[in-house]
Short mmCIF file of C-alpha atoms in Angstrom, two decimals:
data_model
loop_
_atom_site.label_atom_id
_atom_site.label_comp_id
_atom_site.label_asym_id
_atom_site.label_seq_id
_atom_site.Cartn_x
_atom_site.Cartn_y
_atom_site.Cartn_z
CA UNK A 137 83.05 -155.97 89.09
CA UNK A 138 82.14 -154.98 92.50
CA UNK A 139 82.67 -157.25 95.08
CA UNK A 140 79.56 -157.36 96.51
CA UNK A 141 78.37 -158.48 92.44
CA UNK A 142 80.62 -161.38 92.67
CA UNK A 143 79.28 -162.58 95.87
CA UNK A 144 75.88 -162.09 94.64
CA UNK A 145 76.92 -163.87 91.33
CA UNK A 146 78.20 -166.59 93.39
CA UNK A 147 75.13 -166.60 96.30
CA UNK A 148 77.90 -166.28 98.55
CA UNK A 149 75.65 -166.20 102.07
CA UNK A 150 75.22 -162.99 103.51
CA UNK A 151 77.23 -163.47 107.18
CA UNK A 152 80.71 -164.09 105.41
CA UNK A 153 80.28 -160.62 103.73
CA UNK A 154 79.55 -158.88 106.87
CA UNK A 155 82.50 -156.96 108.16
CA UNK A 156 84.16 -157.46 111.65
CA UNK A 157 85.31 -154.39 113.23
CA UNK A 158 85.36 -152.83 110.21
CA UNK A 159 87.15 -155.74 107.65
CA UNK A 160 86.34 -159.35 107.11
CA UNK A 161 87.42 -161.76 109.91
CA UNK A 162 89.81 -164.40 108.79
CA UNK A 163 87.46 -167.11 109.61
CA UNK A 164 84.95 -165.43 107.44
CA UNK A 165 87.39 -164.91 104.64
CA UNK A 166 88.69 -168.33 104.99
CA UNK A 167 84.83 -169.81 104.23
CA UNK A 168 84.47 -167.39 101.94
CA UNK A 169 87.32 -168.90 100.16
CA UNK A 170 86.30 -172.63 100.82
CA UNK A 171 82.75 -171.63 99.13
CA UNK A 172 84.07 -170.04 96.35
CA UNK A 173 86.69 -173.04 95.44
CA UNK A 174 83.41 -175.94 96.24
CA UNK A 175 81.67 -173.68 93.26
CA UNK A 176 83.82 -173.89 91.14
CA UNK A 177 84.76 -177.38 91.54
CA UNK A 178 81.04 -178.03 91.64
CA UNK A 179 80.89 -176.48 88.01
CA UNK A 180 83.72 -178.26 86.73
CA UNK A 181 82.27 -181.93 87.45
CA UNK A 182 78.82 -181.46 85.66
CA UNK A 183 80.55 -181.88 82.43
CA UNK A 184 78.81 -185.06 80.54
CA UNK A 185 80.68 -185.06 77.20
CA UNK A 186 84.15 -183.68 75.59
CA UNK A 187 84.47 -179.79 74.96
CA UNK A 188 87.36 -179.56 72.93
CA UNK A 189 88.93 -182.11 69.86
CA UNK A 190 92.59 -180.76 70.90
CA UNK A 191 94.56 -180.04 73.80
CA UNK A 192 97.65 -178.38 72.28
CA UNK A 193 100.48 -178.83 74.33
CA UNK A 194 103.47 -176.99 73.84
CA UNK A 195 106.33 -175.29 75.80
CA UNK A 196 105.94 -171.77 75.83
CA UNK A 197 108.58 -169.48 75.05
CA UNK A 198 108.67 -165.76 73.33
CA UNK A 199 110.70 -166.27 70.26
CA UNK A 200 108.66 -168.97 68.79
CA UNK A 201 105.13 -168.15 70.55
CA UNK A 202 104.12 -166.92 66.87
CA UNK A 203 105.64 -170.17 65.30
CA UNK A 204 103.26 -171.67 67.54
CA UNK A 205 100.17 -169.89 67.26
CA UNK A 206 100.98 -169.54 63.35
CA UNK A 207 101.06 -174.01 63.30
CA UNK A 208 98.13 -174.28 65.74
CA UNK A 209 96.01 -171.88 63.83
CA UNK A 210 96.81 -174.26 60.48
CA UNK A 211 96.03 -177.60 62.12
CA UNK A 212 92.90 -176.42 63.48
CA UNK A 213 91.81 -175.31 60.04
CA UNK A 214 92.67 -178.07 57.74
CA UNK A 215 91.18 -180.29 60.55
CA UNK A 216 88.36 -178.64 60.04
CA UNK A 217 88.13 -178.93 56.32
CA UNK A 218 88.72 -182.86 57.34
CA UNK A 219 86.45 -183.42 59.92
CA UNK A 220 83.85 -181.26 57.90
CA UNK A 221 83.32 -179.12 61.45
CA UNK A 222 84.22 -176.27 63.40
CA UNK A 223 87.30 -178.17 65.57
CA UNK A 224 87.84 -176.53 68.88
CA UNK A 225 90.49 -176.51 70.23
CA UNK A 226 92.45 -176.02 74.00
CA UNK A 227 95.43 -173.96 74.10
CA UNK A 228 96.84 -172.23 76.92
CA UNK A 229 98.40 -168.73 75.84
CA UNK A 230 98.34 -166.97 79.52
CA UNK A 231 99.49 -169.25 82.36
CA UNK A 232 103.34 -168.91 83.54
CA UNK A 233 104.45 -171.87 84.44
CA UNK A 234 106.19 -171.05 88.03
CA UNK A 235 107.67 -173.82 89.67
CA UNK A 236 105.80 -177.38 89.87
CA UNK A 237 102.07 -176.39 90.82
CA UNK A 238 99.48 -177.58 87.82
CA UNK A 239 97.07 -175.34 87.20
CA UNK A 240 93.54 -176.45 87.64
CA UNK A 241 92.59 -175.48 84.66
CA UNK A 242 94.90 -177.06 82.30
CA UNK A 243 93.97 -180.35 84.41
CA UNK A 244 90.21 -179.92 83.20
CA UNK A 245 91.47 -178.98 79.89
CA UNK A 246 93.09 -182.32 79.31
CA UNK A 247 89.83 -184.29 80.74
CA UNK A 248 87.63 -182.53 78.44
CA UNK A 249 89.50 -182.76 75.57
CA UNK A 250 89.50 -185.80 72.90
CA UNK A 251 93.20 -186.10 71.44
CA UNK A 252 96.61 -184.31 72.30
CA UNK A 253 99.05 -182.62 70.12
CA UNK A 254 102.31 -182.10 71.37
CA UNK A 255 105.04 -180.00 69.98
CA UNK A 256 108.20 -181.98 71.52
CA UNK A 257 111.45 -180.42 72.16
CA UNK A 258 114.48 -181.06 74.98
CA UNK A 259 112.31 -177.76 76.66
CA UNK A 260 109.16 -179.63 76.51
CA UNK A 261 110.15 -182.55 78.30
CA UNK A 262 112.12 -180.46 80.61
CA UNK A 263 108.74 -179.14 81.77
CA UNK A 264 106.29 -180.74 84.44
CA UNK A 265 103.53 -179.12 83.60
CA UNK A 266 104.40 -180.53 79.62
CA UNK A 267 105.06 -184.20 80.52
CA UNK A 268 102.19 -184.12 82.97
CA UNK A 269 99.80 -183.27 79.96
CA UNK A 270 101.60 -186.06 77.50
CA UNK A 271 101.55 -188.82 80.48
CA UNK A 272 97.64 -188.36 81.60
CA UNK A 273 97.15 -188.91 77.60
CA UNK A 274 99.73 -191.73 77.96
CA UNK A 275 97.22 -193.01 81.40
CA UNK A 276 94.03 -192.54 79.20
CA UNK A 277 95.29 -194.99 76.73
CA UNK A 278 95.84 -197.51 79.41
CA UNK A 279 92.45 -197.13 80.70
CA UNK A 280 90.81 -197.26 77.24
CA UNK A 281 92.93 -199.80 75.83
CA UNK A 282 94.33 -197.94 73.46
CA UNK A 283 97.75 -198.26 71.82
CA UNK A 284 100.55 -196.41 72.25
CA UNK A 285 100.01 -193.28 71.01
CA UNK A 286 96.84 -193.33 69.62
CA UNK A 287 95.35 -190.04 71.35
CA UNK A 288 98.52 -188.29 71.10
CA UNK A 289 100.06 -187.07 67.96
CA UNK A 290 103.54 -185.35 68.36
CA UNK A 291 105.13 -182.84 66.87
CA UNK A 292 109.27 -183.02 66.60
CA UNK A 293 110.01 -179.80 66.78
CA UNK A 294 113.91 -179.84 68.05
CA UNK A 295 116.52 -182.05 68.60
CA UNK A 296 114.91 -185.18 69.46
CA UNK A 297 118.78 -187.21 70.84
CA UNK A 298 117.62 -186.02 74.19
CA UNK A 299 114.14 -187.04 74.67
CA UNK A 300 113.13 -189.95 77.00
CA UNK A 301 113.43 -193.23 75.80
CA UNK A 302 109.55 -193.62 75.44
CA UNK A 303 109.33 -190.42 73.32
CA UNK A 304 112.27 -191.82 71.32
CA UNK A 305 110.14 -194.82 69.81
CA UNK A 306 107.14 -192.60 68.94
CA UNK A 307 106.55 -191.46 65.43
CA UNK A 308 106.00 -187.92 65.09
CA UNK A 309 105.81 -185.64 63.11
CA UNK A 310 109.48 -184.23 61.58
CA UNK A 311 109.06 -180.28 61.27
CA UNK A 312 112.92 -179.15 62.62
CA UNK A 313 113.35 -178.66 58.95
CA UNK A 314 110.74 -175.75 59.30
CA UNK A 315 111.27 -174.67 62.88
CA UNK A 316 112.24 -170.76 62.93
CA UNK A 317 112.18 -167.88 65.12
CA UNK A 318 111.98 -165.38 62.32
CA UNK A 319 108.38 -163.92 61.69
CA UNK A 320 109.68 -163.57 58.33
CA UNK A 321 109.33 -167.48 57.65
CA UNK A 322 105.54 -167.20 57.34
CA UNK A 323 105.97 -165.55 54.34
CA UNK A 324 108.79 -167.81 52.61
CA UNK A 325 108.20 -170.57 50.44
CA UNK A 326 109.51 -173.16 53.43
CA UNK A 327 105.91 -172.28 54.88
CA UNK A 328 104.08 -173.80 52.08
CA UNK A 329 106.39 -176.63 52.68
CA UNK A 330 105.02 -177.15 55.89
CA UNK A 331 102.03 -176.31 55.20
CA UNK A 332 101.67 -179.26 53.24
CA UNK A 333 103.22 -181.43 55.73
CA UNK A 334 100.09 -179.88 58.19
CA UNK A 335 97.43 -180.89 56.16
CA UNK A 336 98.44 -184.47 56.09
CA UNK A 337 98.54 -183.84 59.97
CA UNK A 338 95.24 -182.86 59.92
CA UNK A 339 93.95 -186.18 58.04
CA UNK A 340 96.04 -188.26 60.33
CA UNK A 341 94.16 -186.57 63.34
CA UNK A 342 90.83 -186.89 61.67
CA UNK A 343 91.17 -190.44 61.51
CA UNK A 344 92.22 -190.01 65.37
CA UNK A 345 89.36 -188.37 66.65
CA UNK A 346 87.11 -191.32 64.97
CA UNK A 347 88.35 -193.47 67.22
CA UNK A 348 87.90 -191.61 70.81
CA UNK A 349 86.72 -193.28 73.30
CA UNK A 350 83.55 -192.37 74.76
CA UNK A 351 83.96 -189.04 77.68
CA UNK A 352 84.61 -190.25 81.11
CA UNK A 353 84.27 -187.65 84.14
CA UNK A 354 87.33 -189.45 85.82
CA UNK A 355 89.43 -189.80 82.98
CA UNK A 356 93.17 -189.89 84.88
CA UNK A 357 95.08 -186.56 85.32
CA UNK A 358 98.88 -187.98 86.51
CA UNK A 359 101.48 -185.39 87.50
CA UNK A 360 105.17 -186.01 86.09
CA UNK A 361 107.89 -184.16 86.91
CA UNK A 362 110.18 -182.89 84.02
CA UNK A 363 113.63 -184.43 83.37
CA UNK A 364 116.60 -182.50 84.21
CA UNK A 365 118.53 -180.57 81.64
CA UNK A 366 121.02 -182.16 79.47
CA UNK A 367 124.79 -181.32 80.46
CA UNK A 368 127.07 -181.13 77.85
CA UNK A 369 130.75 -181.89 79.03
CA UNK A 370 133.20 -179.17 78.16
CA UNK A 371 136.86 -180.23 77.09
CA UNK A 372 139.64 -178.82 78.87
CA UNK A 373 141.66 -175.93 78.06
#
């Protein structure tokens, strides 16, 4: 898309397009920029009611993306056959997380979304961008008067000895039996294993979403920062 077609798109006025000396003046670009963001921000805030029933929140990582999609893609399914419904659902598949800086989007993600599902592991907590999703759950419950937990369903994917002491005292759901980087799992019986243990997910969930509270446009979004990496001490030689 031209640029020109974006501008137009966006009623960008006319003097901030206009070159100076033959490119855009930095003041120009610099309201061009400020317009732009007030647009989009401007978008963002009309929203009157939920958009998605899950905000999947998991910590990405290339040998067990399909794992990830593979589970998501089940949930979302036999919630569906649950909740008699198409379920929508947020996941973020594209955004590198690169240093501490939230993206924007995953904030309005979380406030238009009903319920989180978490996949925990020592990575997960590890991340800010991870326990900054789980704690603005953790900060809706507070507001709504909810108990602990009951937005949030979690997923123990790994470990578990090395999660926070408030993550410690959750039930979740146990699936370490069935964790795997092997595409080949999908197609072993320890799937339909799982699979089984999804579709009770999905009826727990359904229950969940029954008892949303009603959408708030200032629902909190709190930033965490992730805890630092277990050190294992190594015996001497």
């Amino acid at each position: 898309m031209s640029q020109q077609r974006k501008n137009a798109k966006l009623d960008v006025p006319e003097i901030w397009t206009r070159s100076c000396s033959g490119r855009v003046c930095s003041y120009a670009k610099m309201q061009m920029r400020n317009f732009k963001k007030g647009a989009r921000l401007g978008a963002m805030s009309v929203s009157t009611d939920y958009k998605y029933d899950i905000f999947f929140s998991y910590k990405r990582h290339g040998l067990t993306k399909e794992w990830t999609r593979n589970f998501q893609g089940q949930l979302e399914f036999w919630l569906g056959q649950e909740s008699e419904r198409e379920i929508k659902t947020f996941v973020d598949i594209d955004t590198i997380e690169i240093g501490d800086r939230w993206p924007t989007k995953l904030q309005e993600g979380i406030r238009l979304s009903r319920c989180l599902v978490c996949v925990w592991s020592p990575m997960y907590f590890q991340s800010s961008w991870c326990v900054s999703e789980w704690q603005s759950f953790r900060a809706r419950e507070r507001v709504a008067n909810i108990g602990s937990h009951g937005l949030i369903a979690p997923i123990k994917f790994h470990d578990g000895e090395y999660f926070p002491a408030e993550a410690q005292e959750v039930q979740s759901l146990d699936v370490r039996p069935f964790a795997s980087t092997l595409p080949a799992f999908w197609n072993s019986p320890r799937s339909l294993e799982l699979e089984d243990q999804v579709k009770l997910l999905a009826k727990s969930i359904a229950r969940m979403l029954q008892r949303v509270p009603p959408f708030r446009q200032n629902w909190p979004i709190v930033e965490r920062a992730g805890q630092a990496a277990a050190t294992i001490p190594l015996g001497r030689l």
